[in-house]
Short mmCIF file of C-alpha atoms in Angstrom, two decimals:
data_model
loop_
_atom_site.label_atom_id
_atom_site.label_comp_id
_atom_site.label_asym_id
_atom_site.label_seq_id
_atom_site.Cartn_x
_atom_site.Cartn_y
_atom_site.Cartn_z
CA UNK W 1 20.51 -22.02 -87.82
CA UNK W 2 17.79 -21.94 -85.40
CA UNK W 3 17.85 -19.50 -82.17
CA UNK W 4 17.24 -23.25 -80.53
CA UNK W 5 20.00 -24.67 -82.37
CA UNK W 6 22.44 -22.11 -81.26
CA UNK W 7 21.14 -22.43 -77.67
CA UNK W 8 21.76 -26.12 -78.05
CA UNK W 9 24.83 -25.16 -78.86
CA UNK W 10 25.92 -23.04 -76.65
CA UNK W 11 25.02 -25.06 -73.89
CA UNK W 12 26.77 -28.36 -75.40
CA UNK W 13 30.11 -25.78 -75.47
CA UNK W 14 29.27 -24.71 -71.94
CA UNK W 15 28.76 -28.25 -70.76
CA UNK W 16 32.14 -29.55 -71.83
CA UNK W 17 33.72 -26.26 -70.50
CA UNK W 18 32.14 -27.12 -67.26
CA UNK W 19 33.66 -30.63 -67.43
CA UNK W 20 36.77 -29.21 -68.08
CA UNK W 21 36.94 -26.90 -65.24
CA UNK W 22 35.83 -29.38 -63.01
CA UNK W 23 38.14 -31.83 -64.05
CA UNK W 24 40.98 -28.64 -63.66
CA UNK W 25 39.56 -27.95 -60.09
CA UNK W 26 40.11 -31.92 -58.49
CA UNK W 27 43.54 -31.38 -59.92
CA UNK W 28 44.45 -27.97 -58.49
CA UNK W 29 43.04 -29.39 -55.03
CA UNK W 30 45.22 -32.74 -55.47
CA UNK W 31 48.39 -30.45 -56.05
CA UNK W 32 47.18 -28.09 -53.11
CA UNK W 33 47.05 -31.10 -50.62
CA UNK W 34 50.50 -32.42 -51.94
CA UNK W 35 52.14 -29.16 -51.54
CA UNK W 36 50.37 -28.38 -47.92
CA UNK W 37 51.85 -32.00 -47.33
CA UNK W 38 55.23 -31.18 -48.00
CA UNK W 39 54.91 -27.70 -46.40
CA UNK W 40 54.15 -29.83 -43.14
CA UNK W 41 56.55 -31.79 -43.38
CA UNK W 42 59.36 -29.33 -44.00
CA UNK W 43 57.86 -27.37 -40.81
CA UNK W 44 58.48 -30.81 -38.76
CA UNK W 45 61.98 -30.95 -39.88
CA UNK W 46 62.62 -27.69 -39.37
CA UNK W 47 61.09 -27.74 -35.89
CA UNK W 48 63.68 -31.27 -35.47
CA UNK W 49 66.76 -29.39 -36.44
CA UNK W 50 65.51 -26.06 -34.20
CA UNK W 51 65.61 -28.68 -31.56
CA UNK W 52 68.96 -30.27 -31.93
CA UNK W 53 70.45 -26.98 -32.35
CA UNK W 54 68.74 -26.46 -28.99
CA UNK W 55 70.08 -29.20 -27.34
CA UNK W 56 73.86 -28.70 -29.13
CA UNK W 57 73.88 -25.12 -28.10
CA UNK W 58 72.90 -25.94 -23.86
CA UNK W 59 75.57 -28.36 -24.05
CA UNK W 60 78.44 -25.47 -24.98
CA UNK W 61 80.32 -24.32 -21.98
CA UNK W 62 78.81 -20.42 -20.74
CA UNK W 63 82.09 -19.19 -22.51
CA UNK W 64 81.48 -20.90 -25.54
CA UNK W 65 79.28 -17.91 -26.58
CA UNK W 66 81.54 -14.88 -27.42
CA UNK W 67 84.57 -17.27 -28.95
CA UNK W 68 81.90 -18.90 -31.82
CA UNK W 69 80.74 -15.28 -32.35
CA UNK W 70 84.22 -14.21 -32.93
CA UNK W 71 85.07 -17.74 -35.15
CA UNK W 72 81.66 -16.68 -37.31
CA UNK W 73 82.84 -12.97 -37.79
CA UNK W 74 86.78 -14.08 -38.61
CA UNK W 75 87.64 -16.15 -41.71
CA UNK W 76 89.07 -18.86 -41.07
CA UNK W 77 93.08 -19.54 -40.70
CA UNK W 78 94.39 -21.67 -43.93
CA UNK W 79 95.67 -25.18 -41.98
CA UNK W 80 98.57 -26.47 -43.84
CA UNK W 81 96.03 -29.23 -45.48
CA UNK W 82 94.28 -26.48 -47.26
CA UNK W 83 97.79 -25.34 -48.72
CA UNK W 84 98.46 -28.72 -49.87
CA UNK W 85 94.91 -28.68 -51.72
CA UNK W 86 96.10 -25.39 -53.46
#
């Protein structure tokens, strides 16, 4: 072949693989807005829940404190239901 043949060649190859990447790139950015979608989202909830956990824990009693800390660090006593599961 030709040195112009192979150029034509080469460039045909470098054409496609320029479609192709292009082509790649729209889809990486499609999956990169989804995902920072859902990353927002899930931040929102999260920021919900912090909120409601906010507003459950000002509505404990001031001695409500040490007793859940103590519940949390204690396992729990088997009621006679959970026997009856056994």
């Amino acid at each position: 072949m030709s040195k112009i043949e192979d150029l034509a060649e080469r460039v045909e190859r470098l054409l496609l693989r320029h479609a192709e990447l292009r082509r790649t790139n729209v889809l990486l950015a499609q999956q990169l807005e989804s995902v920072s979608a859902e990353r927002e989202s899930l931040r929102s909830r999260l920021a919900a829940a912090r909120a409601r956990i906010d507003a459950l824990l000002e509505r404990l009693p001031p001695d409500a404190e040490p007793r859940i800390a103590a519940a949390l660090q204690t396992p729990p006593t088997p009621t006679p239901d959970d026997e009856a599961r056994r």
